[in-house]
Tab-separated table of C-alpha atoms and ligand atoms in Angstrom:
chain	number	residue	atom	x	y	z
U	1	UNK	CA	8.807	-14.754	23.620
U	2	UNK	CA	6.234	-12.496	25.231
U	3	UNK	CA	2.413	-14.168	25.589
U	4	UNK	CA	0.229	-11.186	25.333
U	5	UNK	CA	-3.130	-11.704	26.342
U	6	UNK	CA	-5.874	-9.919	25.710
U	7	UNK	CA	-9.007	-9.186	28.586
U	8	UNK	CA	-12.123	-8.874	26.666
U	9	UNK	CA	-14.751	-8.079	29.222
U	10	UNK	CA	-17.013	-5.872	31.155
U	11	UNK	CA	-14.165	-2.816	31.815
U	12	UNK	CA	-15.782	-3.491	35.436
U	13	UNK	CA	-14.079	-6.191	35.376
U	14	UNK	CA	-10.642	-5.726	34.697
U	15	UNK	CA	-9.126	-3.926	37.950
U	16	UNK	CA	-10.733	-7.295	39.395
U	17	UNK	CA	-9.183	-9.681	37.411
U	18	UNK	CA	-5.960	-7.771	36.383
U	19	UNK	CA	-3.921	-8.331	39.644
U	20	UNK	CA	-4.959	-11.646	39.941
U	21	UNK	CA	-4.439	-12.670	36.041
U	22	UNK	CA	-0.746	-10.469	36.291
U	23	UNK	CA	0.126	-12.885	39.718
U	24	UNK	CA	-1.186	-16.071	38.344
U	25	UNK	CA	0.951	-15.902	35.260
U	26	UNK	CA	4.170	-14.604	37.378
U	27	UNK	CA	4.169	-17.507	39.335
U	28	UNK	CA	3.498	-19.829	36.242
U	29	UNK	CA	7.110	-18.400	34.661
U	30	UNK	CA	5.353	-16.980	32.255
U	31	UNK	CA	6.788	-13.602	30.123
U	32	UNK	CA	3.539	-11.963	29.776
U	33	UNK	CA	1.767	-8.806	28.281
U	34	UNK	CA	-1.851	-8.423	29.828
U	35	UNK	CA	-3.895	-5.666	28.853
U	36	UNK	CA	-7.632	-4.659	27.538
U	37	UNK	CA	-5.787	-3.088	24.571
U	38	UNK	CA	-3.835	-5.052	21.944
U	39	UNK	CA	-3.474	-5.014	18.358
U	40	UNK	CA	-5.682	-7.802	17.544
U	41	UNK	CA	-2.953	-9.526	15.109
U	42	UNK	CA	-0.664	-9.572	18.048
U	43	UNK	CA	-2.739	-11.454	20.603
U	44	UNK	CA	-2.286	-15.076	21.955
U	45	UNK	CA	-5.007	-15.457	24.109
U	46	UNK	CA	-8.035	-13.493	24.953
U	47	UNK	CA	-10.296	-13.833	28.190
U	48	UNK	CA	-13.528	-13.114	27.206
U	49	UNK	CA	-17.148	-12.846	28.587
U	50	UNK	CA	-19.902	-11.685	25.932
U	51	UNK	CA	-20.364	-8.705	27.348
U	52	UNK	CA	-17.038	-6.992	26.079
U	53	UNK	CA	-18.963	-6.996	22.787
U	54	UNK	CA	-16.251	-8.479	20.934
U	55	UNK	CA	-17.763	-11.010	17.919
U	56	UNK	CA	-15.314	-10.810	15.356
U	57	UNK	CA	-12.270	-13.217	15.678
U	58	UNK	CA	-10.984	-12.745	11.931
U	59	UNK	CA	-7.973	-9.809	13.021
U	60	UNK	CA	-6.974	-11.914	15.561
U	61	UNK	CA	-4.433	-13.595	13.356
U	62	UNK	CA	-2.103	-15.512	15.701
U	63	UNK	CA	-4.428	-16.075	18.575
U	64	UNK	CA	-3.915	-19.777	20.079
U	65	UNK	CA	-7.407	-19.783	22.194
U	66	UNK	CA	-9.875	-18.126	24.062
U	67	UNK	CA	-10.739	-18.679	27.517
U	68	UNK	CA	-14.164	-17.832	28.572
U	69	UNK	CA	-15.024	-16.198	31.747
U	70	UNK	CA	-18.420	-17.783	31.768
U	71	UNK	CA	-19.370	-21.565	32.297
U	72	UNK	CA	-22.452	-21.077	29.837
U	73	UNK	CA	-21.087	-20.326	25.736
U	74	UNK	CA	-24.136	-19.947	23.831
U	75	UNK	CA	-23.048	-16.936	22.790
U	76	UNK	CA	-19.760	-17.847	21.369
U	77	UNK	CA	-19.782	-21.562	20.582
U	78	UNK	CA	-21.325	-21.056	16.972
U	79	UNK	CA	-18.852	-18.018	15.624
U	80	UNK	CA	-17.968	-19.173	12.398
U	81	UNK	CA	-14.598	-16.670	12.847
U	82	UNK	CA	-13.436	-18.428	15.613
U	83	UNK	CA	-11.063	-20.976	14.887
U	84	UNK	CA	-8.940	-21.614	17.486
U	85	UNK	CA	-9.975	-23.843	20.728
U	86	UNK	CA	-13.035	-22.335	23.402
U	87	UNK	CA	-12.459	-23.248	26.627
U	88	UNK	CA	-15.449	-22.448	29.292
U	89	UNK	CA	-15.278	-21.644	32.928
U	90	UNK	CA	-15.192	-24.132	35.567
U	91	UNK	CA	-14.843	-22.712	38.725
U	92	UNK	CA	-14.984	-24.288	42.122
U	93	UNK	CA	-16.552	-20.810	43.676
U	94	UNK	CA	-19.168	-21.020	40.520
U	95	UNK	CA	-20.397	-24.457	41.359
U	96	UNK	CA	-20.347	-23.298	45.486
U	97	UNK	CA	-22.276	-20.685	44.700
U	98	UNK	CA	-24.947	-22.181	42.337
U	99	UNK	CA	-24.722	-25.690	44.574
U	100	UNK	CA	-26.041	-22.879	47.468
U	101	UNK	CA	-28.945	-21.656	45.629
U	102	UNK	CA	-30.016	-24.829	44.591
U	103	UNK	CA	-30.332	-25.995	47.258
U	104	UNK	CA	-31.748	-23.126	49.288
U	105	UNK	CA	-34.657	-22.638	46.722
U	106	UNK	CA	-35.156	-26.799	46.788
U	107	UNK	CA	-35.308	-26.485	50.538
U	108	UNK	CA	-37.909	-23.269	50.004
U	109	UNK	CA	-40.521	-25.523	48.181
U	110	UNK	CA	-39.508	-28.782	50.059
U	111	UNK	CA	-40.494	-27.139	53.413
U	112	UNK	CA	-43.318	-25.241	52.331
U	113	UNK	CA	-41.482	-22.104	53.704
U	114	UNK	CA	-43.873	-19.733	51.486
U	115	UNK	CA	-47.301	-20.644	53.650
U	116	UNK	CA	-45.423	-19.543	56.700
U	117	UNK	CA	-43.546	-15.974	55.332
U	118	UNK	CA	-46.478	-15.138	53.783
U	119	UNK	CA	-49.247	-16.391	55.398
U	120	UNK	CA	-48.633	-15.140	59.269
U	121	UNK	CA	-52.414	-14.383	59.782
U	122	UNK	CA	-53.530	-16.191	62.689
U	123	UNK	CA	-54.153	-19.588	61.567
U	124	UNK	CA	-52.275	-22.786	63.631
U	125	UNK	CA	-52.946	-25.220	60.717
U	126	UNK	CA	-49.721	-27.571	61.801
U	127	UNK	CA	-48.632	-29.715	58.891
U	128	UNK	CA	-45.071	-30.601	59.468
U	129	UNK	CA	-42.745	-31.137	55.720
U	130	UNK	CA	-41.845	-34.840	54.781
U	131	UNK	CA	-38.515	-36.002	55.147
U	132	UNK	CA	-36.043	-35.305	52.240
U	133	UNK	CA	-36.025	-38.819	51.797
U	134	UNK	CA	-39.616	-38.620	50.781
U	135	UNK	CA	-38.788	-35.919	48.459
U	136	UNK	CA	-38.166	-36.637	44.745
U	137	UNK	CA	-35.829	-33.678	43.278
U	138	UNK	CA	-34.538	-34.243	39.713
U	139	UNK	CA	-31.765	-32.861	38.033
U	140	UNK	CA	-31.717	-32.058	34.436
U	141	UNK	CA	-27.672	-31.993	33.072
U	142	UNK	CA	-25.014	-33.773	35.726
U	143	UNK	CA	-22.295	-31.757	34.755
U	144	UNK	CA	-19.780	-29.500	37.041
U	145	UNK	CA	-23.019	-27.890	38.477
U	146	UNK	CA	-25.796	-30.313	38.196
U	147	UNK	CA	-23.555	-32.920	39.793
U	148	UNK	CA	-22.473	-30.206	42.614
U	149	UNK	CA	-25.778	-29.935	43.288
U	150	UNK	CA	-27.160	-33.359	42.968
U	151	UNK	CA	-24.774	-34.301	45.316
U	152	UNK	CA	-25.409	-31.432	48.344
U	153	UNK	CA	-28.754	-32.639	47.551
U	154	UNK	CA	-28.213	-36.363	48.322
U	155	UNK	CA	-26.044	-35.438	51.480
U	156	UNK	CA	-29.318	-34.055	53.073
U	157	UNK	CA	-31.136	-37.448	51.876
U	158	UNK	CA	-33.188	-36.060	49.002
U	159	UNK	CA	-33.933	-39.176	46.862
U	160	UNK	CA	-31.807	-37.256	43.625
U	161	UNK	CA	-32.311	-37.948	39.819
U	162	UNK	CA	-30.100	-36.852	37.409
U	163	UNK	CA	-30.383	-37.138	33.779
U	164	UNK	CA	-27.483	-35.968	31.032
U	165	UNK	CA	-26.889	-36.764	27.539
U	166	UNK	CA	-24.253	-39.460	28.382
U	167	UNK	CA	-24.721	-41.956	31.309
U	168	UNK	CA	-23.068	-41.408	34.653
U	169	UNK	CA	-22.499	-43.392	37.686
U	170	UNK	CA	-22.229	-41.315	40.527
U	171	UNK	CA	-22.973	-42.944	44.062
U	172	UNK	CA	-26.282	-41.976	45.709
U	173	UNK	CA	-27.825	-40.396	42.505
U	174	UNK	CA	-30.064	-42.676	40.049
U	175	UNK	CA	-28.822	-41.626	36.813
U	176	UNK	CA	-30.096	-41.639	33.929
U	177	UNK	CA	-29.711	-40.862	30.219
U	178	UNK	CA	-31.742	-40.789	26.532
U	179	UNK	CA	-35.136	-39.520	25.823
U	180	UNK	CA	-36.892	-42.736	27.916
U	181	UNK	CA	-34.710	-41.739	30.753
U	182	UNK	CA	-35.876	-37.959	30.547
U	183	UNK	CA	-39.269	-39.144	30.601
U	184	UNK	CA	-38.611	-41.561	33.909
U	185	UNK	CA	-36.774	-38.677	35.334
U	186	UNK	CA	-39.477	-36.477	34.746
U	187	UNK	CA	-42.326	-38.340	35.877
U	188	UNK	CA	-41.416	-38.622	39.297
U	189	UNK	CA	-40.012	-35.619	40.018
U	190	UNK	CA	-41.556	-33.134	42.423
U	191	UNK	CA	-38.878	-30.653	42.217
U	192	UNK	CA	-37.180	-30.223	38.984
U	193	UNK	CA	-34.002	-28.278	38.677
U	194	UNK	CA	-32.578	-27.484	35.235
U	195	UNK	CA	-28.757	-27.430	34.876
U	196	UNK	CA	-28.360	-27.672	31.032
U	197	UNK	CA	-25.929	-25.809	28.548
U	198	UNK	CA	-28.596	-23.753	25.762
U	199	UNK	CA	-27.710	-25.894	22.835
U	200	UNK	CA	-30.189	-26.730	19.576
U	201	UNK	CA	-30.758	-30.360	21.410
U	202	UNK	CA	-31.929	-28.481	24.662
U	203	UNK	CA	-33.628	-25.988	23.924
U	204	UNK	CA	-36.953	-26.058	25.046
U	205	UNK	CA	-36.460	-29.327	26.575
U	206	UNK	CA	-39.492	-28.428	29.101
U	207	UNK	CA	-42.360	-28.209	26.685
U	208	UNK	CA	-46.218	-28.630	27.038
U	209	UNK	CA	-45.176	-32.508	26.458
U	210	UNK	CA	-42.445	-32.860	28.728
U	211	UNK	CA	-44.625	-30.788	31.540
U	212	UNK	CA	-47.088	-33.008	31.432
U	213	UNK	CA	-45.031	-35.749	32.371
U	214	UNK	CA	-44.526	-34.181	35.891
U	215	UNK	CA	-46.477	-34.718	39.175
U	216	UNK	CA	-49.474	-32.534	39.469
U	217	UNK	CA	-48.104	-29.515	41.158
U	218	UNK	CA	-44.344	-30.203	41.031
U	219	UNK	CA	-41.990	-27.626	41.206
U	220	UNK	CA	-39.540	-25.983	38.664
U	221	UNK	CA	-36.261	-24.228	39.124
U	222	UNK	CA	-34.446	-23.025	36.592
U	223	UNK	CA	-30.753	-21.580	36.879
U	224	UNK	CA	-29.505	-23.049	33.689
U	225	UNK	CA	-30.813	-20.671	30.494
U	226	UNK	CA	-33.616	-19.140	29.815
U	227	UNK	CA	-34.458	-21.480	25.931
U	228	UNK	CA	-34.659	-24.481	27.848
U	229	UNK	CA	-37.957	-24.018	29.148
U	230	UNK	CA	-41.155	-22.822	26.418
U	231	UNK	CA	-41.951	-20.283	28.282
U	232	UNK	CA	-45.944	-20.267	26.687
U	233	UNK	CA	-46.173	-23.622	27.994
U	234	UNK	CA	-44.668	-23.395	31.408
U	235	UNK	CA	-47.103	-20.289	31.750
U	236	UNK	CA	-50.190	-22.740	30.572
U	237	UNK	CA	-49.261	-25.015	32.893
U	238	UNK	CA	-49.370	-23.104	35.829
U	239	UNK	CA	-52.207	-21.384	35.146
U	240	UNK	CA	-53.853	-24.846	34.945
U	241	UNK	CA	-52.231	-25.854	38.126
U	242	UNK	CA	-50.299	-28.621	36.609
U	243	UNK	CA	-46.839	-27.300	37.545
U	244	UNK	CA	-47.468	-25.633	41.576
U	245	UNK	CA	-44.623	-22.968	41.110
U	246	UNK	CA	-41.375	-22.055	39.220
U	247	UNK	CA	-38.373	-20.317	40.241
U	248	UNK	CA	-36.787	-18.743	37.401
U	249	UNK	CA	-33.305	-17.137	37.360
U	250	UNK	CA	-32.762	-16.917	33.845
U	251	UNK	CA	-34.348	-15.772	30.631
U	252	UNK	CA	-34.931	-15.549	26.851
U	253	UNK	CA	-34.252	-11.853	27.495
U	254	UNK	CA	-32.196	-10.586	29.858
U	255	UNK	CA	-33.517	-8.734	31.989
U	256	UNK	CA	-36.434	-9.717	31.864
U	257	UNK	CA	-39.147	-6.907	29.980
U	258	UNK	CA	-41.223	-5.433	32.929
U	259	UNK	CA	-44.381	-6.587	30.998
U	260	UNK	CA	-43.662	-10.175	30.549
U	261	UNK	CA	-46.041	-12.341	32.207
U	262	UNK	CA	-43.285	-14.042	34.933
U	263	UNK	CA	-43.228	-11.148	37.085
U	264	UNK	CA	-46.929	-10.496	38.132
U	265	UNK	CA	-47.381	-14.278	37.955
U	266	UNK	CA	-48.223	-15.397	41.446
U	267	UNK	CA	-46.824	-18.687	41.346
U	268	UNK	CA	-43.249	-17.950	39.734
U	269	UNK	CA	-40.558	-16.169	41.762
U	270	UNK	CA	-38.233	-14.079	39.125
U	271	UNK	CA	-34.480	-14.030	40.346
U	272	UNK	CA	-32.184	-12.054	37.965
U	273	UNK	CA	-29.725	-14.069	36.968
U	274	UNK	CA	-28.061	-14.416	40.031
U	275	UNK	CA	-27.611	-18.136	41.095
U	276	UNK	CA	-23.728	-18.048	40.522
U	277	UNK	CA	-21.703	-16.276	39.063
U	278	UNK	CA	-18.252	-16.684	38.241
U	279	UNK	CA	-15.645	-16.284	41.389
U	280	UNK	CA	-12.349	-14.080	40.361
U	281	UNK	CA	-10.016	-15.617	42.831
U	282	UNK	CA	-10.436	-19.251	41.611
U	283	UNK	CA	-11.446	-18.240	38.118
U	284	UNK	CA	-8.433	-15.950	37.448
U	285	UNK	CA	-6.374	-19.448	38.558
U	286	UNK	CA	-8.356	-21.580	35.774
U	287	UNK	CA	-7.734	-19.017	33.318
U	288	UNK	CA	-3.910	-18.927	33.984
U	289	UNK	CA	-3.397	-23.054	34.303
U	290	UNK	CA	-4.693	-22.917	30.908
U	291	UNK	CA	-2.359	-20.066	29.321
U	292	UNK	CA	0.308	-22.098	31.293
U	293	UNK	CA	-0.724	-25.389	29.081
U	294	UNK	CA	-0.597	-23.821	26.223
U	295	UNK	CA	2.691	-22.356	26.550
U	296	UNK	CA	3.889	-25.856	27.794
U	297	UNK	CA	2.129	-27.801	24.584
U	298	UNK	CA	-0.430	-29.411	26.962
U	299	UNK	CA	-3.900	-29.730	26.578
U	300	UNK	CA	-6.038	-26.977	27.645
U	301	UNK	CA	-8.668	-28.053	30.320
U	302	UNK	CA	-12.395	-27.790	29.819
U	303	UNK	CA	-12.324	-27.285	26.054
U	304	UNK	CA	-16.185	-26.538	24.176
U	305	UNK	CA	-17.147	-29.494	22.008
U	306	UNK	CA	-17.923	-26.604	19.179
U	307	UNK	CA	-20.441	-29.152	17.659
U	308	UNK	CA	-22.334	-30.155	20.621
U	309	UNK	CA	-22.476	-26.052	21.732
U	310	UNK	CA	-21.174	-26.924	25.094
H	1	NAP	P1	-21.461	-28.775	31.912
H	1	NAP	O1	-20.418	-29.211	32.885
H	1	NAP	O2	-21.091	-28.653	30.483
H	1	NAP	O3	-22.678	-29.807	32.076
H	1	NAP	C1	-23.749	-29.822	31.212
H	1	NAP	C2	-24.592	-31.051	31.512
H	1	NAP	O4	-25.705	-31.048	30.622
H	1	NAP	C3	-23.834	-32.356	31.263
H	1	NAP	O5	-24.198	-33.319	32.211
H	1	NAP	C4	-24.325	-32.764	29.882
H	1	NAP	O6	-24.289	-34.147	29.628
H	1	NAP	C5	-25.751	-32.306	29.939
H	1	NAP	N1	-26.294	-32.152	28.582
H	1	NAP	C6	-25.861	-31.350	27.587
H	1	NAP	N2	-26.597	-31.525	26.484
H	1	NAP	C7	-27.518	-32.466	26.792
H	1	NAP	C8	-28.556	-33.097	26.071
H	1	NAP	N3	-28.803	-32.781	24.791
H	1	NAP	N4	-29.307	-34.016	26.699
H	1	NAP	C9	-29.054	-34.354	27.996
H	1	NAP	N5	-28.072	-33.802	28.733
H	1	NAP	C10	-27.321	-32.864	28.144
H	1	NAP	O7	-22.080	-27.381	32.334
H	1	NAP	P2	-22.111	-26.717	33.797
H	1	NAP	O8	-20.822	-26.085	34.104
H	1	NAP	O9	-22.668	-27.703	34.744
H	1	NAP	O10	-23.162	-25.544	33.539
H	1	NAP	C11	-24.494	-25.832	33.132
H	1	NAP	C12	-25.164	-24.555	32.682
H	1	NAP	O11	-25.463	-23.734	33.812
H	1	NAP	C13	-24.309	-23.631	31.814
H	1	NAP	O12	-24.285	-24.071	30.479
H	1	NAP	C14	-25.006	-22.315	31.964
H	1	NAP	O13	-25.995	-22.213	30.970
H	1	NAP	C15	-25.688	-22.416	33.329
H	1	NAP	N6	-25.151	-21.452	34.325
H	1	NAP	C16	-26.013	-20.568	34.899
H	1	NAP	C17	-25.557	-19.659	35.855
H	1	NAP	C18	-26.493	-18.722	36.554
H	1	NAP	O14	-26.068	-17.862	37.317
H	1	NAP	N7	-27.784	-18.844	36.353
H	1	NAP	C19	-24.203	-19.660	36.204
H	1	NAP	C20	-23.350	-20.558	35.583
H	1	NAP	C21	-23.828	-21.455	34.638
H	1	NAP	P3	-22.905	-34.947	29.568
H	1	NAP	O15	-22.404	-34.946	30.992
H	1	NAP	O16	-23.285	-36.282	29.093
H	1	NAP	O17	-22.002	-34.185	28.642
């Protein structure tokens, strides 16, 4: 029996994905209809990212799952008309890409690289940057991408902290879990890099309390989502010099509104949502191994826990 599935995003998208979708499912045996346009009652499968605007899962009577372009599901984890399984994106180019800019923007504020771009005046004020063994960098959420990057992290000796909801043991990382090992993670961190799923039990993890566990001065990154941080009290804090800079890449609103306070702030860089993004080659392959399972009667990989929201 034909599989149709249905590609449900950005039209942009689709004479990307389509030739790689069409091959992936050739070579997996598969007798396949892909198209953006499908009676919804017909459909097996639908690759989705929010941005094809599609919200309403009720005329999509025989569908069997849908397979989301995006690692992050904030957006579709709590629709009450979806009923089948969610499974997110995990892609080896996504966690490449975000373990790069993780680390490039760690190694920004870990050598101090600002004073020197910006401050070519003159002055020979040598102060050489510690060692990245002298360097405390925490990671908020050890998952695909925290981990990634935790562990780029530890290869160039940064002494790495990770914290996540349940405990891991990864070599070279202290890990830690539960609210006393957010606060232990927190308080010694001089660079903190947030790598959590927006969920009701993270949002707005970084709050005046939890900022005020930090260093004086540390250093915030945020690629995760935008609810994890209070943005009033991130914006207190630097003003008061309590957190020395943030680099944000992702927002409440996207984009950001030209008038919100992050842009003209001196000590936050704005990056617009652009740490990774997800890879069509490799992500086209995830998508299709998990049609493929389905077809066989095998477990689809990296399925949403629909009550945890991630
Ligand atoms: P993931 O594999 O699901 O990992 C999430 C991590 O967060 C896990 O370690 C998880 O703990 C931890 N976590 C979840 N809820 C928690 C809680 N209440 N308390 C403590 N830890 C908690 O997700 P991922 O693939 O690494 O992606 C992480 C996020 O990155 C995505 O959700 C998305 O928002 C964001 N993202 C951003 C971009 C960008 O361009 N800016 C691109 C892709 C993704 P456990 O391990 O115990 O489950």
């Amino acid at each position: 029996m034909t599989v149709n599935v249905l590609f449900s995003a950005r039209p942009a998208q689709w004479p990307i994905y389509e030739p790689l979708i069409r091959q992936g499912l050739t070579e997996a045996g598969l007798d396949f209809h892909l198209s953006t346009d499908i009676p919804a009652d017909q459909v097996d499968y639908v690759v989705y990212a929010p941005s094809s605007g599609l919200t309403d899962f009720t005329p999509f009577t025989r569908l069997k799952a849908v397979l989301s372009l995006w690692a992050g599901v904030e957006k579709i984890a709590d629709n009450e008309t979806l009923t089948v399984p969610l499974a997110r994106m995990v892609d080896s180019g996504l966690a490449e890409g975000m373990t790069e800019w993780v680390v490039g923007h760690v190694l920004r504020y870990h050598l101090g690289m600002d004073a020197h771009i910006t401050g070519q005046d003159g002055t020979w004020e040598p102060a050489p940057p510690p060692l990245a063994s002298q360097r405390h960098v925490t990671i908020l959420g050890l998952g695909e991408l925290g981990e990634a990057s935790a562990r780029a992290l530890a290869a160039l000796n940064f002494n790495v902290t990770g914290w996540s909801r349940t405990q891991k043991d990864i070599p070279g990382i202290t890990c830690l879990s539960g609210p006393d090992g957010l606060r232990t993670a927190l308080s010694q961190a001089e660079i903190v890099v947030l790598l959590l799923p927006d969920t009701p039990a993270t949002e707005n993890i970084l709050n005046a309390d939890t900022l005020a566990l930090l260093p004086r001065g540390a250093k915030i990154i945020n690629p995760g989502r935008g609810p994890l941080i209070n943005d009033d009290a991130l914006l207190d804090a630097l003003n008061a010099g309590e957190v020395g800079h943030a680099t944000l890449d992702v927002f409440r609103v996207e984009p950001l509104p030209a008038d919100h306070p992050y842009w003209a702030h001196p000590n936050v860089t704005v990056t617009p949502h652009i740490a990774s993004e997800t890879r069509p080659p490799t992500a086209a392959q995830v998508i299709c191994e998990n049609i493929r399972r389905g077809e066989a009667g095998e477990p689809h990989l990296h399925l949403v826990d629909r009550t945890l929201g991630y």
